[in-house]
Structures are given as C-alpha cells and as structure tokens.
Short mmCIF file of N, CA and C in Angstrom, two decimals:
data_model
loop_
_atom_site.label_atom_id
_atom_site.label_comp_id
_atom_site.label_asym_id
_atom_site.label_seq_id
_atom_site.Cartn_x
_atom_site.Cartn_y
_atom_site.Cartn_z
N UNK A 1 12.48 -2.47 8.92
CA UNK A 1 12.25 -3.06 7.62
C UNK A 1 11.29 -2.16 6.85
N UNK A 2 12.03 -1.77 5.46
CA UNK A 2 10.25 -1.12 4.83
C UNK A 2 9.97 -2.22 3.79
N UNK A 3 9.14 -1.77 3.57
CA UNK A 3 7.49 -2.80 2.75
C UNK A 3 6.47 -1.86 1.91
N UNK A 4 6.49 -2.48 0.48
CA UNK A 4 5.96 -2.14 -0.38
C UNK A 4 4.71 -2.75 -0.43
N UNK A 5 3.37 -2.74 -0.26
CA UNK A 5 2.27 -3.06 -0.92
C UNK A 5 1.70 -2.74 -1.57
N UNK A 6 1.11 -3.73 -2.78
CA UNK A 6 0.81 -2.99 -4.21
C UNK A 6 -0.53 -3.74 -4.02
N UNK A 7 -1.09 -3.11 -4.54
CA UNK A 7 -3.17 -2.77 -4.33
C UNK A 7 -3.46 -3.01 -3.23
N UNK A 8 -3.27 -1.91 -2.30
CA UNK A 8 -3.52 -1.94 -0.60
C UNK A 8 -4.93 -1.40 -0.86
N UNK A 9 -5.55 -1.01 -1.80
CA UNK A 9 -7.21 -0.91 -1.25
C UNK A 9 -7.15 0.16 -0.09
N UNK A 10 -7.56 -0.14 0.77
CA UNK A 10 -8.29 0.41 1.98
C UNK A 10 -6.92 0.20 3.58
N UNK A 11 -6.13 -0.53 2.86
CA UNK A 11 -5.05 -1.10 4.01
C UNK A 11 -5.14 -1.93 5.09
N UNK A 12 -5.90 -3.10 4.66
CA UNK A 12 -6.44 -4.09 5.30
C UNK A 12 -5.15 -4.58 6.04
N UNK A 13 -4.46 -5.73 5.33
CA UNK A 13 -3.18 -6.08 5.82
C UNK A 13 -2.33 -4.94 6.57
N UNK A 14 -1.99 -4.09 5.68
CA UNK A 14 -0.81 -2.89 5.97
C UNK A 14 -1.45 -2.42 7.61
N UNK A 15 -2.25 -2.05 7.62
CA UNK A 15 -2.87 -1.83 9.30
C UNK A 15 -2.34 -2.84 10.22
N UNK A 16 -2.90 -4.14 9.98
CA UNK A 16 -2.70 -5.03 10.64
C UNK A 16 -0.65 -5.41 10.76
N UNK A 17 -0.35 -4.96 10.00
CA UNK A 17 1.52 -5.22 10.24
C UNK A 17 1.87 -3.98 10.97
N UNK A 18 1.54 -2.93 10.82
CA UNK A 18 2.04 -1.84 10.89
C UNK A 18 3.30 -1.55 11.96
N UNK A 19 2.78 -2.23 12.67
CA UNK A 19 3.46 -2.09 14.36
C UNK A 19 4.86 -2.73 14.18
N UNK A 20 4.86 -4.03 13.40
CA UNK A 20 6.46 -4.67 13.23
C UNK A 20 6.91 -4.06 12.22
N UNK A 21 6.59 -3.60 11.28
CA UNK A 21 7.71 -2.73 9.92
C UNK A 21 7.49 -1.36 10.01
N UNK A 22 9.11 -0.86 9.85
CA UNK A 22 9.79 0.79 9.93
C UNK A 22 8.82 1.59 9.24
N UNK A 23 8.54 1.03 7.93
CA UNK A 23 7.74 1.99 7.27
C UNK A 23 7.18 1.30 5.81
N UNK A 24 6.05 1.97 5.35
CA UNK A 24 4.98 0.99 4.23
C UNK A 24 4.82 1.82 3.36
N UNK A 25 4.86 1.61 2.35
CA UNK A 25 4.77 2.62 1.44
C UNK A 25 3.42 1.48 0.70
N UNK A 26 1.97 2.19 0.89
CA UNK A 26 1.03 1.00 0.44
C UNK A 26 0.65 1.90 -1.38
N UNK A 27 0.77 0.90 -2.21
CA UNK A 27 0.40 1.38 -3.29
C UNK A 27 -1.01 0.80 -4.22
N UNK A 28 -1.86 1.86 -4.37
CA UNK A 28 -3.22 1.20 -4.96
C UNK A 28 -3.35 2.06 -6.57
N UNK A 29 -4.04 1.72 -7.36
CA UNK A 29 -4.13 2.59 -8.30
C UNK A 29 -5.77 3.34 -8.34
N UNK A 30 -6.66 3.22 -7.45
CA UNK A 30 -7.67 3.78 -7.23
C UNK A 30 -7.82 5.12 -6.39
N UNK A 31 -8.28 6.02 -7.20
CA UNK A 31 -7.87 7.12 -5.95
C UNK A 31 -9.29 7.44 -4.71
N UNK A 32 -10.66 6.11 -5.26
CA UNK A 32 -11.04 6.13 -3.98
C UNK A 32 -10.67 5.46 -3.08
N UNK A 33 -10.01 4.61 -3.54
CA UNK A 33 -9.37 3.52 -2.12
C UNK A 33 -8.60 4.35 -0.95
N UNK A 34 -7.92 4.83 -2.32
CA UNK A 34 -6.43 5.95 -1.15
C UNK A 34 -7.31 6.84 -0.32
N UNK A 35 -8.42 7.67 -0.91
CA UNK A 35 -8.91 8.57 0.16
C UNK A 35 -9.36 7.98 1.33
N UNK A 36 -9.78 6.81 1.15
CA UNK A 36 -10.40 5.86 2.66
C UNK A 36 -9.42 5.59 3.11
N UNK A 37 -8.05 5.26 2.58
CA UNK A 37 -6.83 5.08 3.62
C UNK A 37 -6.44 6.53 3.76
N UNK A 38 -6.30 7.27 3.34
CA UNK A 38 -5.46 8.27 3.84
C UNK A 38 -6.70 8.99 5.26
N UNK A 39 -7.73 8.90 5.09
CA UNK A 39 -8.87 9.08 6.64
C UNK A 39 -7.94 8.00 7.05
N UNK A 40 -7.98 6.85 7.21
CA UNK A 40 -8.07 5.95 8.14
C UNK A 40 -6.48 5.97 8.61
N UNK A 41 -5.63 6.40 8.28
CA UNK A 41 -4.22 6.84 8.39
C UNK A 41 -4.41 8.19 9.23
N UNK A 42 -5.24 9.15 9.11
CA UNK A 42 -5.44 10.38 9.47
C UNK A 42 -5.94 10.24 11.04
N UNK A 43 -7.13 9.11 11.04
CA UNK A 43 -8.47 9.12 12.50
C UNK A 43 -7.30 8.08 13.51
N UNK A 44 -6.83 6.99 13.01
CA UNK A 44 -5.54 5.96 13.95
C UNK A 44 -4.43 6.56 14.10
N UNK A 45 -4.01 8.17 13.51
CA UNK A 45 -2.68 8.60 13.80
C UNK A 45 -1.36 8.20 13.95
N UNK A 46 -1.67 6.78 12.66
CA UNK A 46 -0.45 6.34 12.22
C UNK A 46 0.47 6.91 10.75
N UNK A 47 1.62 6.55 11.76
CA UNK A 47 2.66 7.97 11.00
C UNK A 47 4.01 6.79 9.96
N UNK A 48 3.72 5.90 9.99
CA UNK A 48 4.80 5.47 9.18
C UNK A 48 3.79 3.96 8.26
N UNK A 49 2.81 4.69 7.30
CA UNK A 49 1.94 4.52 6.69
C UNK A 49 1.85 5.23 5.37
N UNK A 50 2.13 4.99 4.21
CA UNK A 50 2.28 6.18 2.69
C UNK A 50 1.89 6.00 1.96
N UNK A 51 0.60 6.41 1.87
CA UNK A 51 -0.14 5.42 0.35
C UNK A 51 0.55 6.40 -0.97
N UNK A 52 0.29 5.71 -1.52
CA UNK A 52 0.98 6.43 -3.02
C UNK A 52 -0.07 5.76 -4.38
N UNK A 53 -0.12 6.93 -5.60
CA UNK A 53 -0.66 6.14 -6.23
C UNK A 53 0.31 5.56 -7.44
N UNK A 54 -0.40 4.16 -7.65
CA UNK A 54 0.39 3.51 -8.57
C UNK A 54 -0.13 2.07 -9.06
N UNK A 55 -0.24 1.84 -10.36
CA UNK A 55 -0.85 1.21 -10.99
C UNK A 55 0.16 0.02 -11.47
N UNK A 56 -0.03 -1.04 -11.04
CA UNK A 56 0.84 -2.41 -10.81
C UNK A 56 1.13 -2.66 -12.54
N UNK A 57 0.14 -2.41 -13.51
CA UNK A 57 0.12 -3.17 -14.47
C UNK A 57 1.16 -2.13 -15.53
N UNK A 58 0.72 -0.92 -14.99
CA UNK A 58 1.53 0.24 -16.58
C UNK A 58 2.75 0.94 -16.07
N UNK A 59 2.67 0.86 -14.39
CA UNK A 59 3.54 2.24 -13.75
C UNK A 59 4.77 1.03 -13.47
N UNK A 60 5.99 1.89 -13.48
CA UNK A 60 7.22 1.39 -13.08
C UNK A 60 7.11 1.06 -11.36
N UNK A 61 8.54 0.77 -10.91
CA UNK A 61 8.59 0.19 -9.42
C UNK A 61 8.86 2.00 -8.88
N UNK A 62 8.61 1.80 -7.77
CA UNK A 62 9.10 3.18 -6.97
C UNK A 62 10.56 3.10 -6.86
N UNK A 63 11.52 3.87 -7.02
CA UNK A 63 12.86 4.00 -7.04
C UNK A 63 13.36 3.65 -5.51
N UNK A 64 12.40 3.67 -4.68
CA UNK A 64 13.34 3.35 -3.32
C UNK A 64 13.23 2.05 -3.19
N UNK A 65 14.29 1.23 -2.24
CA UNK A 65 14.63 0.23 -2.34
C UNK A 65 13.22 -0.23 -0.74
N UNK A 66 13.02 -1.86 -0.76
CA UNK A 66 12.47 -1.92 -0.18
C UNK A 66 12.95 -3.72 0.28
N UNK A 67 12.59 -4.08 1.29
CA UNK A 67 12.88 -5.06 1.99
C UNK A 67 11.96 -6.34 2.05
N UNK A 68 10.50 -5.90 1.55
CA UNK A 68 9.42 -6.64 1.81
C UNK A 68 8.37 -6.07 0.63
N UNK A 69 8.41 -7.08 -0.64
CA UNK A 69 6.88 -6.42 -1.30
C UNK A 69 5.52 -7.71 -1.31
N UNK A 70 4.59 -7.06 -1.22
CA UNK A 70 3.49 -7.92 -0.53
C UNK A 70 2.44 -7.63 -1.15
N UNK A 71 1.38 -8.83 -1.66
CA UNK A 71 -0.08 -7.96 -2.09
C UNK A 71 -0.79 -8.77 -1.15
N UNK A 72 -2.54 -8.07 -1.55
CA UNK A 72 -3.53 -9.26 -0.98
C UNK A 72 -4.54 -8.76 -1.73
N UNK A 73 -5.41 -10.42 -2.26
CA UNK A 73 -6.47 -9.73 -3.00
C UNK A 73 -6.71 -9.02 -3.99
N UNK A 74 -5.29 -9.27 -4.77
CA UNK A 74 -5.31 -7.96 -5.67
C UNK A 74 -5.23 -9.15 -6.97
N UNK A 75 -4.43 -10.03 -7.51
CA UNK A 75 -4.51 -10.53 -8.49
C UNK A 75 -5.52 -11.13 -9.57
N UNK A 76 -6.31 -10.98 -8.90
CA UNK A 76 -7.76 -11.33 -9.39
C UNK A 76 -7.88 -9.66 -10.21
N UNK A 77 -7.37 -8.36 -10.28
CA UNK A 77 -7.26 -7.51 -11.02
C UNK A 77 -6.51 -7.45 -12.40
N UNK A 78 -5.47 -8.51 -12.30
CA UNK A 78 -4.81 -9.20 -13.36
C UNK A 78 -5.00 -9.57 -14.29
N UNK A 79 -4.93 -9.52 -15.78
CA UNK A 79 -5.00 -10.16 -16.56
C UNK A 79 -3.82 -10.91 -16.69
N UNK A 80 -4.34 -12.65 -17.14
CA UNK A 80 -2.95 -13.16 -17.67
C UNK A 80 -1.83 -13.20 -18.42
#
C-alpha cells in the first residue's frame, strides 16, 4: 500500500506505520522539519520513507497515485 502524509513534521506517525505500508511519501512544507526527518530516515536506515516538500494550502497533489492519505496535527495550521 503507499501513503501520502501531508504535514509529517518530524514523522511521528509515518515512523510508527512504517513497517505495514510499501512506501510513504511524507509531505511537510517546512524545510526544518524535513531536515530532522531526513537524519532520522538516515540514523533508523529506513528505506521506503520520502519526505518531499509541499505545502498543503498553495501546492497541487503529487501526480502519483496513492492508496492512503493521512495527516496528524496539522490542521490547526489551517485557516478556515
């Protein structure tokens, strides 16, 4: 199964699934968040983990198709 998460932060959740889904494509629009995931992707030597950057509110969807999209914690970034 792949899985989209949009404002993965640091990859709280996405860590914690990792093991049951094919592959994650975690998307945050902060590029310090991503550098703390991409270490923490780097030091656990998990390989089917992809942060990408991307901004929920202005940026389009990623063109690949996906099976599972998921946030946490993130809507409170939202305006109504």
């Amino acid at each position: 199964m792949r899985a989209l998460e949009y404002g993965c932060g640091t990859g709280l959740l996405s860590f914690a699934l990792h093991a049951q889904l094919a592959q994650l494509a975690l998307a945050d629009s902060s590029q310090g968040m991503l550098s703390v995931l991409d270490e923490k992707i780097a030091v656990q030597r998990i390989g089917n983990l992809h942060p990408m950057r991307l901004d929920l509110l202005t940026d389009p969807l990623p063109p690949q198709r996906y099976d599972l999209i998921y946030t946490l914690m993130t809507f409170h970034h939202v305006r109504d």
